[in-house]
Tab-separated table of C-alpha atoms in Angstrom:
chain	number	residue	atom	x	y	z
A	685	UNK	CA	109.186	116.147	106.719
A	686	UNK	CA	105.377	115.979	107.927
A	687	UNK	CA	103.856	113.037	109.437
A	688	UNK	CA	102.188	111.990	105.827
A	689	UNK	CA	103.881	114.062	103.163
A	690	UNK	CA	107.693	112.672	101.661
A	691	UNK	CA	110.744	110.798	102.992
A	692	UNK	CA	112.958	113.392	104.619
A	693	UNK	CA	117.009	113.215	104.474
A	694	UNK	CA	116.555	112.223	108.258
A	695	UNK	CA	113.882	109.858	108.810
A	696	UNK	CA	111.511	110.685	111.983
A	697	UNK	CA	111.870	107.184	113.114
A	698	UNK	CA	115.426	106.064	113.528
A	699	UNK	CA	116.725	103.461	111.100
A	700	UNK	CA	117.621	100.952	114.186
A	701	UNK	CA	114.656	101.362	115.151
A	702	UNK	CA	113.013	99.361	111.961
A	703	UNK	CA	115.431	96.327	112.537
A	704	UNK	CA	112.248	94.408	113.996
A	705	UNK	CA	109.845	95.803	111.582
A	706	UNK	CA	112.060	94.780	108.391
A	707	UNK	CA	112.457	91.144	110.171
A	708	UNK	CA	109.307	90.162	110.534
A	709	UNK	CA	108.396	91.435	107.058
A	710	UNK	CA	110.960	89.792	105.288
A	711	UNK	CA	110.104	86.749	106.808
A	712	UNK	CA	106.521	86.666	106.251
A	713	UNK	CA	106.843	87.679	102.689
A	714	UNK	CA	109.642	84.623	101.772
A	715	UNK	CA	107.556	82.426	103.622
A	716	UNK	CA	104.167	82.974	102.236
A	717	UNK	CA	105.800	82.536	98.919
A	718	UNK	CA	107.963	79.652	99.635
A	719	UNK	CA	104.787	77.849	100.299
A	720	UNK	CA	103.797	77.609	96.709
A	721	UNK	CA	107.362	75.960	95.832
A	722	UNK	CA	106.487	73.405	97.719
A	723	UNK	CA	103.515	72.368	95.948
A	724	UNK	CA	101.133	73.180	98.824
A	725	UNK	CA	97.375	73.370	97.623
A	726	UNK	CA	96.104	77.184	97.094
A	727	UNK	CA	93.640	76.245	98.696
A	728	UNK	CA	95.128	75.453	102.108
A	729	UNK	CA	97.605	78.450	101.869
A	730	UNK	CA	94.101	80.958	101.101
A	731	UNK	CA	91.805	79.090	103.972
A	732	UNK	CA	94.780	79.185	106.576
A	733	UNK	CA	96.046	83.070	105.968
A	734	UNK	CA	92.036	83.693	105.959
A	735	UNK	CA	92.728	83.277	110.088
A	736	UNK	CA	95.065	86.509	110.112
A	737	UNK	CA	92.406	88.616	111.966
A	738	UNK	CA	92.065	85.795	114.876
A	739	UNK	CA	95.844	85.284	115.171
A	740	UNK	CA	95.966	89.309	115.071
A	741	UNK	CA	93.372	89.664	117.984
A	742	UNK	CA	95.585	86.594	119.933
A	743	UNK	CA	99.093	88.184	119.567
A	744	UNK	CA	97.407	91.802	120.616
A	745	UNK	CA	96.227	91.123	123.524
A	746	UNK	CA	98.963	88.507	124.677
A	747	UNK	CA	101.717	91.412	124.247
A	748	UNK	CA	99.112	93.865	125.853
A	749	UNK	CA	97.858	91.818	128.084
A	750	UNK	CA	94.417	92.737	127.533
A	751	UNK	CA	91.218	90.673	128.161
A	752	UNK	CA	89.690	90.674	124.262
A	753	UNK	CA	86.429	91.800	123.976
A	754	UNK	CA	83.980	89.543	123.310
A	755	UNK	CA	82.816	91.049	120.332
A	756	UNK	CA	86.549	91.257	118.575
A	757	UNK	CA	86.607	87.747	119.545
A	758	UNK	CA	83.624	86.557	117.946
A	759	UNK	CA	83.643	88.753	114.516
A	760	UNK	CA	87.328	87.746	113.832
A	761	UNK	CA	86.865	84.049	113.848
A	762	UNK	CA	83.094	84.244	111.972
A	763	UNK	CA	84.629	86.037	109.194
A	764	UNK	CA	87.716	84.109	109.470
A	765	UNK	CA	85.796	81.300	108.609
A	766	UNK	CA	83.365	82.403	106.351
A	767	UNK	CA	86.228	83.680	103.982
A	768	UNK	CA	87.642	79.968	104.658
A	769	UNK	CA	84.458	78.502	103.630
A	770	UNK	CA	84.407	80.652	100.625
A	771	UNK	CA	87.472	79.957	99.431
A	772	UNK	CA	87.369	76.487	99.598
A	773	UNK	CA	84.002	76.648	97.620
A	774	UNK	CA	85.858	78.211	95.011
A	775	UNK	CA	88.491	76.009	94.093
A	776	UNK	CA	89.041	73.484	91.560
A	777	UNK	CA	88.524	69.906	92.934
A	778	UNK	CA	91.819	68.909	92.201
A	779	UNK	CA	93.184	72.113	94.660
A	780	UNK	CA	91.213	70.193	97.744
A	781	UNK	CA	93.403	67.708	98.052
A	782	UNK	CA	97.253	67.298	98.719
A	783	UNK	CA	99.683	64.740	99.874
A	784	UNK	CA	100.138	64.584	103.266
A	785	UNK	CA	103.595	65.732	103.926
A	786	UNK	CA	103.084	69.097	101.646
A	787	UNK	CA	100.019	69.564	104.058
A	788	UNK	CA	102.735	69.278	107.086
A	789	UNK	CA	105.001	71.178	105.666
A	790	UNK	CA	102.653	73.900	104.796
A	791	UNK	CA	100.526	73.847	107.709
A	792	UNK	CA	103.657	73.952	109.735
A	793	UNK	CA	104.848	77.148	107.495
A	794	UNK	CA	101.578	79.194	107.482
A	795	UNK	CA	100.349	79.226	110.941
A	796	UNK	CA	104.381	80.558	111.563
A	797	UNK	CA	103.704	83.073	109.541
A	798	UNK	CA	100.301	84.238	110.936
A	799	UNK	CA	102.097	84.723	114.373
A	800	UNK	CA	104.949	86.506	112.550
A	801	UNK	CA	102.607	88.541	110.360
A	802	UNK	CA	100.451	89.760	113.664
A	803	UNK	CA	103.788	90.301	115.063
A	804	UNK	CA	104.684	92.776	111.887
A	805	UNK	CA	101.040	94.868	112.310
A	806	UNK	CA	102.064	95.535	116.057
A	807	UNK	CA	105.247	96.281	115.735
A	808	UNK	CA	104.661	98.858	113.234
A	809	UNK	CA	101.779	100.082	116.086
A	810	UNK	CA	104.385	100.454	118.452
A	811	UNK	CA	106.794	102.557	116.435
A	812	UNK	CA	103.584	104.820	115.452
A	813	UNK	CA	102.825	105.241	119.330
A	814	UNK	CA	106.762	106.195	120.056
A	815	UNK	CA	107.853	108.140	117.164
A	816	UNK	CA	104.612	109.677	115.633
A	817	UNK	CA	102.353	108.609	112.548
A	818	UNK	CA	104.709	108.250	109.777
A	819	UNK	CA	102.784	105.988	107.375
A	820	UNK	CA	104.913	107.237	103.841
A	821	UNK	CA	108.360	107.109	106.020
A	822	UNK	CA	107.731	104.051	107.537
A	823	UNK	CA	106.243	102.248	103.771
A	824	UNK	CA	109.523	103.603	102.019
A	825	UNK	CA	111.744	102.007	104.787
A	826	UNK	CA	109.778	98.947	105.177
A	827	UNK	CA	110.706	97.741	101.533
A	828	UNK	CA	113.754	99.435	100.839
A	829	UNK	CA	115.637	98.306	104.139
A	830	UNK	CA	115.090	94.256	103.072
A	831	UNK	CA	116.188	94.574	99.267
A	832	UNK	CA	119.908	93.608	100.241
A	833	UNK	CA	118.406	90.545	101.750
A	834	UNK	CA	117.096	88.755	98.359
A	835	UNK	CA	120.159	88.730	97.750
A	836	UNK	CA	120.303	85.145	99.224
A	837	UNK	CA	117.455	83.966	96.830
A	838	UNK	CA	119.006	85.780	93.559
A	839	UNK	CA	119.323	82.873	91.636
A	840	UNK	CA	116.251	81.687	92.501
A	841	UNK	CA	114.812	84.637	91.261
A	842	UNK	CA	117.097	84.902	88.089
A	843	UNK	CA	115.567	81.180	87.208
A	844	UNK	CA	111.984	82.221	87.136
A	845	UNK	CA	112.433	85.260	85.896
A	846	UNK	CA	114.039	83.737	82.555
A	847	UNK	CA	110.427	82.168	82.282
A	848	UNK	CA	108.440	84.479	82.298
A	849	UNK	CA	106.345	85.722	79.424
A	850	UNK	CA	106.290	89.673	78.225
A	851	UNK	CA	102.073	89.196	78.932
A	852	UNK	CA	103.378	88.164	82.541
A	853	UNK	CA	105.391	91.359	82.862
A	854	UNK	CA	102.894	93.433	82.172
A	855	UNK	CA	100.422	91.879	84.605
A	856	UNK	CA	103.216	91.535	87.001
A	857	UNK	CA	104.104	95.515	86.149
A	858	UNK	CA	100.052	96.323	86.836
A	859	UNK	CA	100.122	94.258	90.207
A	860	UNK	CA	103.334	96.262	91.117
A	861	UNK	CA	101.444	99.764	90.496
A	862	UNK	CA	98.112	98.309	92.290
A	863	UNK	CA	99.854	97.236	95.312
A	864	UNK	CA	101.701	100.836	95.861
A	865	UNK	CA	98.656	102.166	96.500
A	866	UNK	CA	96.860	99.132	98.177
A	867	UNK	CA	99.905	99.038	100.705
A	868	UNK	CA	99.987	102.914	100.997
A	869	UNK	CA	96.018	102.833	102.122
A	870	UNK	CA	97.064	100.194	104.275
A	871	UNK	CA	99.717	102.213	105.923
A	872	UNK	CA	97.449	105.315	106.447
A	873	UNK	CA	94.433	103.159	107.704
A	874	UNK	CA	97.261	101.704	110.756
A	875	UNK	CA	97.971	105.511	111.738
A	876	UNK	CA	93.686	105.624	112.633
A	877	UNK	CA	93.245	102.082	113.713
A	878	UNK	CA	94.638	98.857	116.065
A	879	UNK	CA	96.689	96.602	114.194
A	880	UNK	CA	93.571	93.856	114.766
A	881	UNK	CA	90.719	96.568	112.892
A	882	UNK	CA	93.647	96.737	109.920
A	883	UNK	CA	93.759	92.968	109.715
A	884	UNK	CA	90.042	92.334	110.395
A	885	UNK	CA	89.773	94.992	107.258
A	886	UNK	CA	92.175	93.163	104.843
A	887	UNK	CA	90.524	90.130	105.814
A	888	UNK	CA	87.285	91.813	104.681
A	889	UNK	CA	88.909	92.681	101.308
A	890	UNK	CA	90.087	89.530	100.746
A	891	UNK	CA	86.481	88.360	100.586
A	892	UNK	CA	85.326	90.594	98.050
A	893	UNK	CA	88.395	89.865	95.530
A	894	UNK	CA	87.505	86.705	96.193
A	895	UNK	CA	83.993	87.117	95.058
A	896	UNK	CA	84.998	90.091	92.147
A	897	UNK	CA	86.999	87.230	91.013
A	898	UNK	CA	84.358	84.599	90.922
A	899	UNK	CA	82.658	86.887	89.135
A	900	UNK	CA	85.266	88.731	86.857
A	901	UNK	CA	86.603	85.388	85.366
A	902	UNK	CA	83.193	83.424	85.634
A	903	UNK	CA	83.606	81.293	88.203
A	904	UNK	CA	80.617	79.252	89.688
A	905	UNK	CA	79.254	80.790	92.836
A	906	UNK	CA	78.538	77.293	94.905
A	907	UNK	CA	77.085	77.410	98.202
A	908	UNK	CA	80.365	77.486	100.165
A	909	UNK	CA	80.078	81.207	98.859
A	910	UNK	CA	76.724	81.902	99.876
A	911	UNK	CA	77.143	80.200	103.478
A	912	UNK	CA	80.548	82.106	103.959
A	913	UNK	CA	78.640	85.467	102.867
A	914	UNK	CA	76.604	84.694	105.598
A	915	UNK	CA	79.388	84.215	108.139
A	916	UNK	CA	81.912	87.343	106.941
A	917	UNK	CA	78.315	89.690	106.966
A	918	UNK	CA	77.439	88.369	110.188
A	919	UNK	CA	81.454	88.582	111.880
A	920	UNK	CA	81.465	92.366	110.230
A	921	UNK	CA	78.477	93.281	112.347
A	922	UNK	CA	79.387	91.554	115.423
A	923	UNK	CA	82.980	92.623	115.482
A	924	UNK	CA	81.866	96.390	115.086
A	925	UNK	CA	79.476	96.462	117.981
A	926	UNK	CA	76.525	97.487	115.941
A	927	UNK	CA	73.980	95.276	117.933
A	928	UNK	CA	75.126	96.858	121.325
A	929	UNK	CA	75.344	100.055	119.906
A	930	UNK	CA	71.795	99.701	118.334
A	931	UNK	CA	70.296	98.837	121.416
A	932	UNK	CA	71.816	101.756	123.144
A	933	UNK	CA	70.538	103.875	120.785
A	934	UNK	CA	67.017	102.828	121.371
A	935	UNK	CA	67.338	102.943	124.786
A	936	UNK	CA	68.747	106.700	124.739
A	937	UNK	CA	65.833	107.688	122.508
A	938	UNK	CA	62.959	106.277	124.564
A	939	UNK	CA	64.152	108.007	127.588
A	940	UNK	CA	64.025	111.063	126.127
C-alpha cells in the first residue's frame, strides 16, 4: 500500500497505535452532538467551536513546548472571533438566548471538547511524523475502529431514526457523500500542514458556509456579518505573515 493510494491487508500504522486517535474522536463527535439534546442554543455551540483554531494553537505549543508566534497568535483569535461575531449576527433572536443552566452545561461541554478536538489534530500529527503520511489508511481506521462503540447509544439512535422523514434521508444520504470527500481533503491537507494551519483552515471554511448559507436560503446579512468579514479577512492575513513577508519583499527589491 502507498502512502495515499488504498487500505492495505496490513495497515502501515499499527492498529494499537490508533487507540488515542479513535478516543479522542469518538469523544468529540458524541459530545458535540450531545450538546443539541440538551437544548443548548445553536448559537452558543457555533460561536464557542468558532475558537477551535485558538485552542489548536494553545494545545500545540503546550505539548511542544514552543513559544507561538506572534502572528499564529493574533490571526487565530481575530478570525476566531470574527466567525463568532458572524454567527451570532445570523441567528434568529430567539437562538440568543438560553436558560442558564443549558448555558453551564454547554459551556462546560464545548470548551472540553475544543481541548479534546486539538488533542485529535495532533495526535493524528504525531502518528504522520512516526509512521509516514497515510491520510486514506489513517481516514478508513479513524471511523471504522469507533463503530462498535455506538453501540452504547443504539437505542438512542433507533428512536430518532424512527422519525425521520424519507426527504431527511436523502439530505442526510447527500451530507454522508459530501463529508467523504470534505474529511478526505481534510486528511490530505494534515499530511502538508501543522495541525493549527488545518484548524485555522476549517475555521476559514466555516465562515464561508456560513455566509453561502446566508445567502443560499436568504438570510439577512446584518452587520455582525460585515464586522466579522472584517475580522476573519484581517486574522487570514495576519496569521499567514503576508505583512512581514511584504515588507521583506520590498526591502529585497530596493537593494537590488
Amino acid at each position: 500500500m502507498n502512502t495515499g493510494g488504498r487500505v492495505g491487508i496490513a495497515p502501515k500504522i499499527p492498529l494499537k497505535s490508533y487507540g488515542i486517535l479513535v478516543t479522542l474522536f469518538f469523544i468529540s463527535s458524541v459530545a458535540n452532538n450531545y450538546v443539541y439534546a440538551l437544548h443548548v442554543p445553536s448559537t452558543l455551540h457555533m460561536i464557542i467551536r468558532s475558537a477551535s483554531s485558538p485552542a489548536s494553537l494553545l494545545v500545540y505549543c503546550l505539548i511542544k513546548k514552543q513559544k507561538p508566534k506572534l502572528n499564529k497568535t493574533v490571526g487565530s483569535i481575530l478570525i476566531s472571533f470574527g466567525v463568532a461575531l458572524a454567527m451570532y449576527g445570523g441567528a434568529p433572536p430567539t437562538e440568543q438566548k438560553g436558560k442558564f443552566i443549558y448555558w453551564c452545561i454547554g459551556v462546560t461541554i464545548l470548551l472540553s471538547t475544543l481541548i479534546t478536538g486539538a488533542f485529535t489534530g495532533l495526535q493524528q500529527e504525531i502518528l504522520y511524523t512516526k509512521y509516514g503520511k497515510h491520510p486514506d489508511e489513517m481516514m478508513f481506521y479513524t471511523h471504522a475502529i469507533p463503530l462498535p462503540l455506538f453501540i452504547g447509544i443504539y437505542p438512542q439512535l433507533k428512536n430518532i431514526s424512527k422519525n425521520i422523514s424519507l426527504d431527511v434521508w436523502v439530505l442526510i444520504i447527500l451530507s454522508i457523500i459530501s463529508q467523504y470527500y470534505c474529511t478526505h481533503s481534510v486528511h490530505k491537507l494534515g499530511t502538508t500542514e501543522t495541525t493549527v494551519t488545518v484548524t485555522f483552515i476549517l475555521t476559514l471554511r466555516k465562515f464561508a458556509s456560513l455566509l453561502l448559507s446566508s445567502v443560499v436560503f436568504t438570510n439577512n446579512l446584518t452587520v455582525f456579518h460585515c464586522i466579522g468579514t472584517v475580522f476573519v479577512a484581517l486574522g487570514t492575513y495576519v496569521y499567514f505573515d503576508y505583512f512581514i513577508s511584504n515588507k521583506q519583499v520590498s526591502v529585497s527589491l530596493k537593494d537590488r
